[in-house]
mmCIF file of C-alpha atoms and ligand atoms in Angstrom:
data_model
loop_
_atom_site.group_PDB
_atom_site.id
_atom_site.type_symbol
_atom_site.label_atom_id
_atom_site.label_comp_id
_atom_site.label_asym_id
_atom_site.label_seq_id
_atom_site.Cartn_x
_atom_site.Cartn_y
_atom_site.Cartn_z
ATOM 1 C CA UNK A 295 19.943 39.198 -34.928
ATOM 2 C CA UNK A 296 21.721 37.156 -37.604
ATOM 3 C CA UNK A 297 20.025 34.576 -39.934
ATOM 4 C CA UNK A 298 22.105 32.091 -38.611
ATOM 5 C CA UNK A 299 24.821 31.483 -36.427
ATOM 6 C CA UNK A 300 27.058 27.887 -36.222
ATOM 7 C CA UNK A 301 29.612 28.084 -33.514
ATOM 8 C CA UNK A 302 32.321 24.670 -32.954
ATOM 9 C CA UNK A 303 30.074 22.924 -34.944
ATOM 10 C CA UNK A 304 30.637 18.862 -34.892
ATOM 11 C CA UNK A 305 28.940 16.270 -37.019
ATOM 12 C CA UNK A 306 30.267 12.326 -36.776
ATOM 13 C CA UNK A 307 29.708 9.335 -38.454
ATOM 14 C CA UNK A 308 30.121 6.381 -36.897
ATOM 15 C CA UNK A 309 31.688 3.993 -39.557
ATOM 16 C CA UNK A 310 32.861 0.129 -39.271
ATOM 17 C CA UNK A 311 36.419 1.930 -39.368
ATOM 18 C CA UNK A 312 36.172 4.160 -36.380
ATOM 19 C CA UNK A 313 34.667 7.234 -35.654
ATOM 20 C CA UNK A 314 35.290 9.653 -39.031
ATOM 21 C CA UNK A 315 35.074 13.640 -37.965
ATOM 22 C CA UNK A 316 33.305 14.817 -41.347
ATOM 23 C CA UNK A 317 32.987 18.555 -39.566
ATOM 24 C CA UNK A 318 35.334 19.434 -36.772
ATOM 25 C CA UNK A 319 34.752 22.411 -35.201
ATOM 26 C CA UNK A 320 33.227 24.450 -37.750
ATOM 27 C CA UNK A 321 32.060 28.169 -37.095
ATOM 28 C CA UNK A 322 30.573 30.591 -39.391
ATOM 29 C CA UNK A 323 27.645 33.015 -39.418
ATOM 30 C CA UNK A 324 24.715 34.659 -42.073
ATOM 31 C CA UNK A 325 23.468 37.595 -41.937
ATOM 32 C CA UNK A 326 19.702 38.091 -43.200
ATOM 33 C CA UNK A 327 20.186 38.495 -47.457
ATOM 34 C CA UNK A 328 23.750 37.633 -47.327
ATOM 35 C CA UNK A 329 25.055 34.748 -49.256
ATOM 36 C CA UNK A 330 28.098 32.609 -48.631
ATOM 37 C CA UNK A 331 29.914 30.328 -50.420
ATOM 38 C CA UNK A 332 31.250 27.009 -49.190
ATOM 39 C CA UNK A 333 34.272 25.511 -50.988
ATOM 40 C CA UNK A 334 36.682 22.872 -50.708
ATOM 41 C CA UNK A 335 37.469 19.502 -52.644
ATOM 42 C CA UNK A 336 35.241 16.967 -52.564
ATOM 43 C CA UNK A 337 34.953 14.971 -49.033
ATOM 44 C CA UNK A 338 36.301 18.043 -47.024
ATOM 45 C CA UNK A 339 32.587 17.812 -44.873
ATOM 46 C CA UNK A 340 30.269 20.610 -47.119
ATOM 47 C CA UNK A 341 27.130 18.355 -47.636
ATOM 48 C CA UNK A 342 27.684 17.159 -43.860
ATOM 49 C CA UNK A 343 27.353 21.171 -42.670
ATOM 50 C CA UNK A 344 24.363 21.404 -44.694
ATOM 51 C CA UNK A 345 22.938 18.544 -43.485
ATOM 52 C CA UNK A 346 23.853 18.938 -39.866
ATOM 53 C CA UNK A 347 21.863 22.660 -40.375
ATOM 54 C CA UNK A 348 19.283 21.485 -42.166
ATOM 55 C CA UNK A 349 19.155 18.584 -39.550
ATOM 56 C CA UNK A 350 18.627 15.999 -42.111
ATOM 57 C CA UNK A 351 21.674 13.422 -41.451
ATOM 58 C CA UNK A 352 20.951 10.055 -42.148
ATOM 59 C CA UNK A 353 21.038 8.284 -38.878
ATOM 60 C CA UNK A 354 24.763 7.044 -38.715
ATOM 61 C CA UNK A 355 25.428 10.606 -38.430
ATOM 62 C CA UNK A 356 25.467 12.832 -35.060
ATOM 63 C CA UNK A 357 26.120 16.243 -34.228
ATOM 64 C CA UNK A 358 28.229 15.934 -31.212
ATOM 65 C CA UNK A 359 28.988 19.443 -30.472
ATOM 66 C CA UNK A 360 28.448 23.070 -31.021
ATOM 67 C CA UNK A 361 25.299 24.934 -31.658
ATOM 68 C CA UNK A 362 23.018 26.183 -34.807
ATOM 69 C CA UNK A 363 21.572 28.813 -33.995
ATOM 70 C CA UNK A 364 18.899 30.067 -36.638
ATOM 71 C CA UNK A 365 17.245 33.110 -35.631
ATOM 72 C CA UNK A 366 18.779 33.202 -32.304
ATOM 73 C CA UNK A 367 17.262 29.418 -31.954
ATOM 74 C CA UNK A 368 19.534 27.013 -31.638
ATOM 75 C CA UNK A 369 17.744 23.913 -34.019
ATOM 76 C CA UNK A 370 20.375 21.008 -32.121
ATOM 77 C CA UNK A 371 18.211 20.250 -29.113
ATOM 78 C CA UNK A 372 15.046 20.850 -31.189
ATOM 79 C CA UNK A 373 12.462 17.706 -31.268
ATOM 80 C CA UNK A 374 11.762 16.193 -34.679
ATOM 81 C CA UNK A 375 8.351 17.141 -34.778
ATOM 82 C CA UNK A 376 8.996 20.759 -34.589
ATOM 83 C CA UNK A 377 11.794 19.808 -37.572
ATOM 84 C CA UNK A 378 9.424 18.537 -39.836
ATOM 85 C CA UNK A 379 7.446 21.526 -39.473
ATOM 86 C CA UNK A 380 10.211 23.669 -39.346
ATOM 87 C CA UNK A 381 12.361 22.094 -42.442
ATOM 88 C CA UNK A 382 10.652 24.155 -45.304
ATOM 89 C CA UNK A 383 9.653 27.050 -43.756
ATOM 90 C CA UNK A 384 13.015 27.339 -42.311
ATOM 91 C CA UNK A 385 15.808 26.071 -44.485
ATOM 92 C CA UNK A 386 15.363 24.350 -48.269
ATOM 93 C CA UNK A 387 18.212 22.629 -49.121
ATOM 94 C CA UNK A 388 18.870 21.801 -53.632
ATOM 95 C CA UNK A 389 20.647 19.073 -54.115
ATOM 96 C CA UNK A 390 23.316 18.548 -56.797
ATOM 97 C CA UNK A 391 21.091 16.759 -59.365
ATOM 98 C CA UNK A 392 17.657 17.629 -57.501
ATOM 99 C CA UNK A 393 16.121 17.640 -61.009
ATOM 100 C CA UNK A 394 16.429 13.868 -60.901
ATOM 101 C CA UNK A 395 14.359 13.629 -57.664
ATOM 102 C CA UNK A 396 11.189 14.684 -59.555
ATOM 103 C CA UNK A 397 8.547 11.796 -59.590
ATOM 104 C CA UNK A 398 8.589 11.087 -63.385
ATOM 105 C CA UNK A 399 4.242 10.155 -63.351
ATOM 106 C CA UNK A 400 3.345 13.590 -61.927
ATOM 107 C CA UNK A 401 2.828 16.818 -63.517
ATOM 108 C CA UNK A 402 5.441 19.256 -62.233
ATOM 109 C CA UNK A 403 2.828 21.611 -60.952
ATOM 110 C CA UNK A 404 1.164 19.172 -59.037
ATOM 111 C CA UNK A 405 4.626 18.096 -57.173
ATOM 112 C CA UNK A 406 4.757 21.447 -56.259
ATOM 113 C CA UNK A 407 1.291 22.260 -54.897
ATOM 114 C CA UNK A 408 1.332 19.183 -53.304
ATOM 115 C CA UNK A 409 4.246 20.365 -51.135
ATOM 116 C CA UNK A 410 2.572 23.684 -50.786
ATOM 117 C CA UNK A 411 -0.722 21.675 -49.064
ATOM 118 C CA UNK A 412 1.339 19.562 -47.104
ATOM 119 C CA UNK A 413 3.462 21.830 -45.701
ATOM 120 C CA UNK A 414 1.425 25.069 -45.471
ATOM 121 C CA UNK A 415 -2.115 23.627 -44.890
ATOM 122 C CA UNK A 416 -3.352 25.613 -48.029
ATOM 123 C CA UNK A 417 -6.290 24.613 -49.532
ATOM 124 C CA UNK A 418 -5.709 22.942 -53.595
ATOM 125 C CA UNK A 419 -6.804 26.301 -54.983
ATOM 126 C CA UNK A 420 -4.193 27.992 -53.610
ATOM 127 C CA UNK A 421 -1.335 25.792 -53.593
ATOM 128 C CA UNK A 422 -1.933 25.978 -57.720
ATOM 129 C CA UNK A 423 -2.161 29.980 -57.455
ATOM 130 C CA UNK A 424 1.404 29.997 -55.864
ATOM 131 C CA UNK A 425 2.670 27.356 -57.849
ATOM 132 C CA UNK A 426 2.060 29.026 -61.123
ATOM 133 C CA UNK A 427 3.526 31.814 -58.407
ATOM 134 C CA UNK A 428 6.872 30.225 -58.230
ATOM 135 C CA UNK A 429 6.739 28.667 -61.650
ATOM 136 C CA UNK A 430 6.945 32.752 -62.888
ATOM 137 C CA UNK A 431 9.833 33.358 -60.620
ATOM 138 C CA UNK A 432 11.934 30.941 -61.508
ATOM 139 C CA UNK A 433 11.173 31.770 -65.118
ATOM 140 C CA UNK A 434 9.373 28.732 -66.121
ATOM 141 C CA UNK A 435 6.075 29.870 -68.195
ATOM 142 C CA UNK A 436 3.143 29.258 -65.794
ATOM 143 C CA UNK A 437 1.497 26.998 -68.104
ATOM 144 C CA UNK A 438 3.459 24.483 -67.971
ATOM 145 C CA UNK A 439 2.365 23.221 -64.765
ATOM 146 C CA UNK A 440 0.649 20.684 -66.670
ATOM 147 C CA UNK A 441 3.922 19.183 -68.213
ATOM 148 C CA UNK A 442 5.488 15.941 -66.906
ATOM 149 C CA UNK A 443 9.088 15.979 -66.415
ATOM 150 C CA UNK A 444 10.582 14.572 -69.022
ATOM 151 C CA UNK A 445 8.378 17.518 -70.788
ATOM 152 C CA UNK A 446 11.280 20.025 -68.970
ATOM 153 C CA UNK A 447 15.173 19.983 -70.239
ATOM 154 C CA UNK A 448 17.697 19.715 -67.323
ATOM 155 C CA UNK A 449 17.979 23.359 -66.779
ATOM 156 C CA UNK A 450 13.872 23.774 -66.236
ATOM 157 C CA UNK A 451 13.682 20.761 -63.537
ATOM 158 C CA UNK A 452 16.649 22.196 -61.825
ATOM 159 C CA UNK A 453 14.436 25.351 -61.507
ATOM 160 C CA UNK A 454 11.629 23.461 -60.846
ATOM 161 C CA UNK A 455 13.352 21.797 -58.148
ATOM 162 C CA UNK A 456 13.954 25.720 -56.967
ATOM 163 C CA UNK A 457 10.459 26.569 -56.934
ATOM 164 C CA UNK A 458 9.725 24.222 -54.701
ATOM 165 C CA UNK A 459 12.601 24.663 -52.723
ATOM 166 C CA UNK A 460 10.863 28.255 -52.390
ATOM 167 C CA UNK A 461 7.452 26.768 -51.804
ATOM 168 C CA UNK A 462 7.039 27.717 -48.053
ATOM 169 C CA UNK A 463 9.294 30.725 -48.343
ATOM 170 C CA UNK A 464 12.568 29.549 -46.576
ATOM 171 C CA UNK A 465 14.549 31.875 -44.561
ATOM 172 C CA UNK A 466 17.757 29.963 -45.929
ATOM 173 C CA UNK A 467 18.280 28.347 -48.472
ATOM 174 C CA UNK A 468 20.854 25.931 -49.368
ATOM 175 C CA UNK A 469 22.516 25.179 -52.790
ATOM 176 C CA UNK A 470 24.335 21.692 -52.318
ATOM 177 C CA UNK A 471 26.290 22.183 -55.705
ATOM 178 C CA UNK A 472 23.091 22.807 -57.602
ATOM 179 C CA UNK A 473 24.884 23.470 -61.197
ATOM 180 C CA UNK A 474 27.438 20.532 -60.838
ATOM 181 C CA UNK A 475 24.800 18.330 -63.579
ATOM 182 C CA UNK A 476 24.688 21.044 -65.520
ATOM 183 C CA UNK A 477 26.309 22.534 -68.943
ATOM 184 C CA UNK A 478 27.707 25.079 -68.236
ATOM 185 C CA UNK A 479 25.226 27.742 -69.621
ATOM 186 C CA UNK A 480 22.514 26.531 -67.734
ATOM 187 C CA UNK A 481 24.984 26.749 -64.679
ATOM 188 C CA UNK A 482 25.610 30.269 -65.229
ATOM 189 C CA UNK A 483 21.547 30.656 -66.047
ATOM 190 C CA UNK A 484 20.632 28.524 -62.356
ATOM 191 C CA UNK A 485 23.280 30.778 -60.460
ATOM 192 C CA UNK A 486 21.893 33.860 -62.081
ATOM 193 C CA UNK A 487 18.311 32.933 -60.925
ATOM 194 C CA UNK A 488 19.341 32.005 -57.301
ATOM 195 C CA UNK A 489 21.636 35.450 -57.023
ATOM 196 C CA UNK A 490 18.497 37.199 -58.370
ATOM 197 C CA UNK A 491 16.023 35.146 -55.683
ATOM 198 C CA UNK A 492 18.059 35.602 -52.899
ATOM 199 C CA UNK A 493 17.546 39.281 -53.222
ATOM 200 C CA UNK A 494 14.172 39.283 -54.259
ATOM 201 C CA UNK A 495 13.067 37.239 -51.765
ATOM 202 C CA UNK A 496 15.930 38.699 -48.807
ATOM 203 C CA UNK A 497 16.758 34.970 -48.134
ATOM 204 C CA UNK A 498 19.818 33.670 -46.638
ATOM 205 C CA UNK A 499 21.791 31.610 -48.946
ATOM 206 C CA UNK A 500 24.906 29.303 -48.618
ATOM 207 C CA UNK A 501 26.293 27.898 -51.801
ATOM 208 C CA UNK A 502 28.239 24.755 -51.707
ATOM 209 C CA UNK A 503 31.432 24.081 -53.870
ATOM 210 C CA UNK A 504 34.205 22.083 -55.206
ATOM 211 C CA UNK A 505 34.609 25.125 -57.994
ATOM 212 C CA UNK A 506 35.879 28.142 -56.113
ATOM 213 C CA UNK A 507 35.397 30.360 -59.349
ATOM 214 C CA UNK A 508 31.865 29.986 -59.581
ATOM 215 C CA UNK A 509 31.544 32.096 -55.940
ATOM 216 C CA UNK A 510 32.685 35.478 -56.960
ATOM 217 C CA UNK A 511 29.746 37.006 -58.613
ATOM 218 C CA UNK A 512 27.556 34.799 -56.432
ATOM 219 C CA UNK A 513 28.517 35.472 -53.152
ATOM 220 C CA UNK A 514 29.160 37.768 -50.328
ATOM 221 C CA UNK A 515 31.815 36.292 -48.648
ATOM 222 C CA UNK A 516 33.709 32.707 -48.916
ATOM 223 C CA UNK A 517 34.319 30.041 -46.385
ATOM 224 C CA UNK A 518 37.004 27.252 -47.852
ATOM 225 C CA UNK A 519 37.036 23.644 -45.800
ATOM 226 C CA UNK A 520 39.738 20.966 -45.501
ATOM 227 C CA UNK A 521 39.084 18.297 -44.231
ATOM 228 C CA UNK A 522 36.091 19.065 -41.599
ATOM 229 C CA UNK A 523 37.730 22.531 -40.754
ATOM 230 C CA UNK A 524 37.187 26.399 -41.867
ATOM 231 C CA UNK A 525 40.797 26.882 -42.953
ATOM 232 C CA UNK A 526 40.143 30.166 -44.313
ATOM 233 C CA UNK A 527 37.264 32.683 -44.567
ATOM 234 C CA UNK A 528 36.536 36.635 -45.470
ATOM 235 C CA UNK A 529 35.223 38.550 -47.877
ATOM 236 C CA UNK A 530 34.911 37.386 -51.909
ATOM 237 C CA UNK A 531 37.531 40.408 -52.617
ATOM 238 C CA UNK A 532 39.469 38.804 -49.911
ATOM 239 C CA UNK A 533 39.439 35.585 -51.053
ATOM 240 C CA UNK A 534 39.935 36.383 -54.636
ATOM 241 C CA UNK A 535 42.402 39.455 -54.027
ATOM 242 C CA UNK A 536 44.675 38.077 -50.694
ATOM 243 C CA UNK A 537 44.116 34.691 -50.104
ATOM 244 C CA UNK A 538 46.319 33.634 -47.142
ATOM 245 C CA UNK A 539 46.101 29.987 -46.872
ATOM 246 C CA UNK A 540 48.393 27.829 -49.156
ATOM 247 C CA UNK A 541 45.495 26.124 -49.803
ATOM 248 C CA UNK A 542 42.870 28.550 -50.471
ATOM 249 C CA UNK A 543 46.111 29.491 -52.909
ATOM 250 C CA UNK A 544 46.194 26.598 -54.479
ATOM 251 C CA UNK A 545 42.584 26.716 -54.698
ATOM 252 C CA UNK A 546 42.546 30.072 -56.906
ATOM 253 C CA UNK A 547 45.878 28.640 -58.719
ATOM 254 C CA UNK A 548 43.947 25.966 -60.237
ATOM 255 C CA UNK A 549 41.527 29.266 -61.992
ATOM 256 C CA UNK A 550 44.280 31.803 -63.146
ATOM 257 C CA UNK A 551 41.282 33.420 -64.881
ATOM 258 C CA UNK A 552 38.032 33.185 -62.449
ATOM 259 C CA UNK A 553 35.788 33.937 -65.617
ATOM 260 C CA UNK A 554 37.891 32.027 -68.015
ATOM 261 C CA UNK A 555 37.959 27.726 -68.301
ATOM 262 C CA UNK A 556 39.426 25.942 -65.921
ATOM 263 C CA UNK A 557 43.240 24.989 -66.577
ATOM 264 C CA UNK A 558 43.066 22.321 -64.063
ATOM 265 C CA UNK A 559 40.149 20.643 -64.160
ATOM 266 C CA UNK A 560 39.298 19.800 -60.766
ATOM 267 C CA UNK A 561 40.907 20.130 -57.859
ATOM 268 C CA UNK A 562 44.866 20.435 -56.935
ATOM 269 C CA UNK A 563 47.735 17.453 -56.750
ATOM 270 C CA UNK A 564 47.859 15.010 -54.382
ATOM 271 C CA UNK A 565 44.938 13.893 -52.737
ATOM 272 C CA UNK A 566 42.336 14.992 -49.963
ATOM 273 C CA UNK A 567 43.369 13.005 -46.515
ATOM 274 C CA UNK A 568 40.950 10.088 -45.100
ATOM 275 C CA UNK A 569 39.317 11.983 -42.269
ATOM 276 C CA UNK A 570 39.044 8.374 -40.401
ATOM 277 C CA UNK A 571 42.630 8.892 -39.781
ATOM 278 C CA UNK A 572 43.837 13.139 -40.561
ATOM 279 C CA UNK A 573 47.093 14.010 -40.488
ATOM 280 C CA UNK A 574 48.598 15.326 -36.887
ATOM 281 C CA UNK A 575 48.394 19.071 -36.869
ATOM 282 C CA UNK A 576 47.503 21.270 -39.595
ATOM 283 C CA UNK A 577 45.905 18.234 -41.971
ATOM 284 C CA UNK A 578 47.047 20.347 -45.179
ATOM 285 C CA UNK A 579 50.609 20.231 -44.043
ATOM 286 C CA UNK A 580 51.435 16.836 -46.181
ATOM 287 C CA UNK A 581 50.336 18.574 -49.501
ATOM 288 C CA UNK A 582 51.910 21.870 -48.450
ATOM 289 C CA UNK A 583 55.034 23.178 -49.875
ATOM 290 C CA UNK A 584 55.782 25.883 -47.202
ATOM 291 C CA UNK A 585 55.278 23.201 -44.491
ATOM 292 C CA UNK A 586 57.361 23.401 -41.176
ATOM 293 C CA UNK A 587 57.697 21.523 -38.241
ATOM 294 C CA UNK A 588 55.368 23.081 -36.076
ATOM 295 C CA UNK A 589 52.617 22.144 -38.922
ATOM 296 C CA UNK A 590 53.633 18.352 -38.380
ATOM 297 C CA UNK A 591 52.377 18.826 -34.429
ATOM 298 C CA UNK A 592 50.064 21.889 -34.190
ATOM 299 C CA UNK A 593 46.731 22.512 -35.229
ATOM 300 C CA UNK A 594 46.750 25.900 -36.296
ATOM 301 C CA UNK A 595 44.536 28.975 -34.549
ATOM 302 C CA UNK A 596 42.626 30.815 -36.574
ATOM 303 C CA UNK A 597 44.008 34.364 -36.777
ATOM 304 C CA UNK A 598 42.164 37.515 -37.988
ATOM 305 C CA UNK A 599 43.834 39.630 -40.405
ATOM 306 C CA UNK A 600 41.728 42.426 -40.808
ATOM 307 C CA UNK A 601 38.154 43.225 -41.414
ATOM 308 C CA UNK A 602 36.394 40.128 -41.451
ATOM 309 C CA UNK A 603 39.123 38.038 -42.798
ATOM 310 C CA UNK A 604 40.340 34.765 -41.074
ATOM 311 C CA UNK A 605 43.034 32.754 -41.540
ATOM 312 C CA UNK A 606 44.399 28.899 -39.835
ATOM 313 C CA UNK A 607 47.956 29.109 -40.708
ATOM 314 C CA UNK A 608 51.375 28.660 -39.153
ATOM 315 C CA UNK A 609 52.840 29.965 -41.775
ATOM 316 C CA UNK A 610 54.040 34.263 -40.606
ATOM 317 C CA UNK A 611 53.144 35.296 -44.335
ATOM 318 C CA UNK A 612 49.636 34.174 -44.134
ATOM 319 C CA UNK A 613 49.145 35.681 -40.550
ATOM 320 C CA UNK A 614 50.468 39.031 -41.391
HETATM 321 N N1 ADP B 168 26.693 8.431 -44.344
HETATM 322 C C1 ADP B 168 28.026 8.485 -44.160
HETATM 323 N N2 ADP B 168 28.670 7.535 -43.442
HETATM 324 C C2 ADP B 168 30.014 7.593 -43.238
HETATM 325 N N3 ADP B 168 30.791 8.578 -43.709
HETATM 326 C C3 ADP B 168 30.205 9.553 -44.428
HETATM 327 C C4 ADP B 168 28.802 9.558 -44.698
HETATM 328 N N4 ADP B 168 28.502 10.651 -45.445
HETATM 329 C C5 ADP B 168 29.680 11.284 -45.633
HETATM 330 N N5 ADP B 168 30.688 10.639 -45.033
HETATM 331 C C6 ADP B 168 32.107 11.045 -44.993
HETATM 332 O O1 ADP B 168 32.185 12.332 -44.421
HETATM 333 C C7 ADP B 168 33.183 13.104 -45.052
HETATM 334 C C8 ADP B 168 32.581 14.380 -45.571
HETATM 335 O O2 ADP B 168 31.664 14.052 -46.600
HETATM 336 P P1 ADP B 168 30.752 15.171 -47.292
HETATM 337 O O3 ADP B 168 30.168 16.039 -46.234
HETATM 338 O O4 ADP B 168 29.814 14.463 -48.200
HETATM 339 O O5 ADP B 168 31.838 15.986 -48.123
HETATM 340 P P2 ADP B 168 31.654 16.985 -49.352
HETATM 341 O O6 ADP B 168 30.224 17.344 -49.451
HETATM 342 O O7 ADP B 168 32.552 18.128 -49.034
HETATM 343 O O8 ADP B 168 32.132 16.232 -50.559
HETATM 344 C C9 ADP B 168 33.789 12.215 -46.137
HETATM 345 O O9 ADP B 168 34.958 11.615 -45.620
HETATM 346 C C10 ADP B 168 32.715 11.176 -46.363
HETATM 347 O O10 ADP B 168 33.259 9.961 -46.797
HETATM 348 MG MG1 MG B 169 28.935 17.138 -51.082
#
């Protein structure tokens, strides 16, 4: 059975302005281990998937189709009792700047083995045993479970923020652009740690975005988003080597050199569209150069073209 399954997918907000579809009919699945990477600028509806799986929208927020189904369970229907119980042992979710959610009067071991008690029922003793536990994993000396934050440098409470993401051994765990705060050693350290956790551990992961180059060594396969859709998806080598979608193009155009800087730094010309009001058909076709009429009008299928490799395109090169 796979780690996790989302099929048509749809998370709203309801906004002063109208209804805004943040993820439109999103699919994609996990296997147990595997690791994908989300991408797409920012706005384009990543956090909202992770949310929506994680089932922690804030309340002007509604999944209003589709199903998540983790472990064959699909988590839409499920009450929120069972969700609190079910929200670390199930899926952990690291937030872009986690490290700042660390309560700045508490020792960093004691955050964590307080999570471990609350969540696991374990008595103190053993919360501190596995918190020195997942201190050692995540490479911070043991010892310092004693040390207030502002005793840590960025790079340590971002891995303290891991360990306790780990702290009731997640199936899945989400990285919600968990380097973006970072320099970018410590990035390349963090990503290095999660790659090595995730097969340590066998966990699911899905890594979220806006820097497509950061996915190759990371990931197994690649999902890219525009605006609330999977416009293209397949394997990193596919992604990387064949990219179909003009965007997903563009995407790799702005990183000639995937392990070199970034010539553009962030993101392609013209701008993301305002999801309260998309574009008719394809919503990339206004920033596309190969755009034809039938883009204007039709929302492109998605189209497999070969292995595992998926395409949303009009456009008979992409398809091929
Ligand atoms: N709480 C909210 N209320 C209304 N709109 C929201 C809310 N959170 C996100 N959005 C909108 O949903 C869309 C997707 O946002 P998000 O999932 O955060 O994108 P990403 O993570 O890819 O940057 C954006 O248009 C954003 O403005
Ligand atoms: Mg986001």
């Amino acid at each position: 059975m796979k780690l996790l399954e989302v099929n048509n997918l749809k998370t709203y907000f309801k906004t002063s302005k109208g209804m805004l579809k943040a993820v439109d009919d999103v699919s994609f699945d996990l296997e147990h281990g595997e690791a994908l990477g989300l991408v797409g600028e920012s706005g384009c509806g990543k956090t909202t998937s992770a949310l929506s799986i994680a089932r922690l929208l804030p309340k002007e927020g509604r999944i209003v189709g589709g199903q998540i189904l983790l472990d064959g369970r699909d988590v839409i229907p499920a009450p929120e009792s069972e969700l609190r119980r079910r929200r670390w042992t199930d899926v952990s979710i690291i937030f872009q700047g986690a490290m700042n959610a660390l309560n700045p009067v508490m020792t960093v071991g004691k955050q964590i083995s307080e999570a471990i008690v609350l969540h696991e029922n374990s008595s103190e003793a053993d919360a501190l045993h596995k918190t020195k536990g997942l201190l050692d994993l995540v490479e911070i000396p043991s010892d310092r479970y004693k040390h207030y934050p502002h005793e840590f440098s960025g790079g340590m409470k971002q891995r303290a923020m891991i360990a306790m993401a780990l702290a009731c051994d997640p199936k899945l765990i989400i990285g919600d652009e968990p380097t973006t705060a970072l320099d970018v050693m410590i990035q390349a350290q963090i990503l290095n740690l999660l790659e090595r956790l995730r097969r340590e551990l066998s966990m699911g992961m899905i890594l979220i975005t806006h820097d497509l180059a950061i996915l190759g060594e990371t990931c197994d396969k690649i999902a890219v988003m525009y605006a609330g859709k999977i416009v293209e998806t397949g394997s990193v080598k596919d992604i990387f080597e064949d990219a179909r979608h003009p965007y997903t193009k563009r995407l790799i155009g702005c990183f000639p050199n995937v392990k070199g800087p970034k010539v553009v730094p962030d993101g392609i010309e013209g701008f993301p569209p305002n999801l309260l009001d998309p574009p008719s058909g394809c919503a990339f076709h206004p920033r596309c150069e190969f755009a034809c009429d039938i883009c204007k009008i039709q929302m492109p299928e998605s189209v497999n073209v070969g292995g595992k490799h998926v395409v949303a395109c009009h456009l008979k090169e992409a398809r091929q």
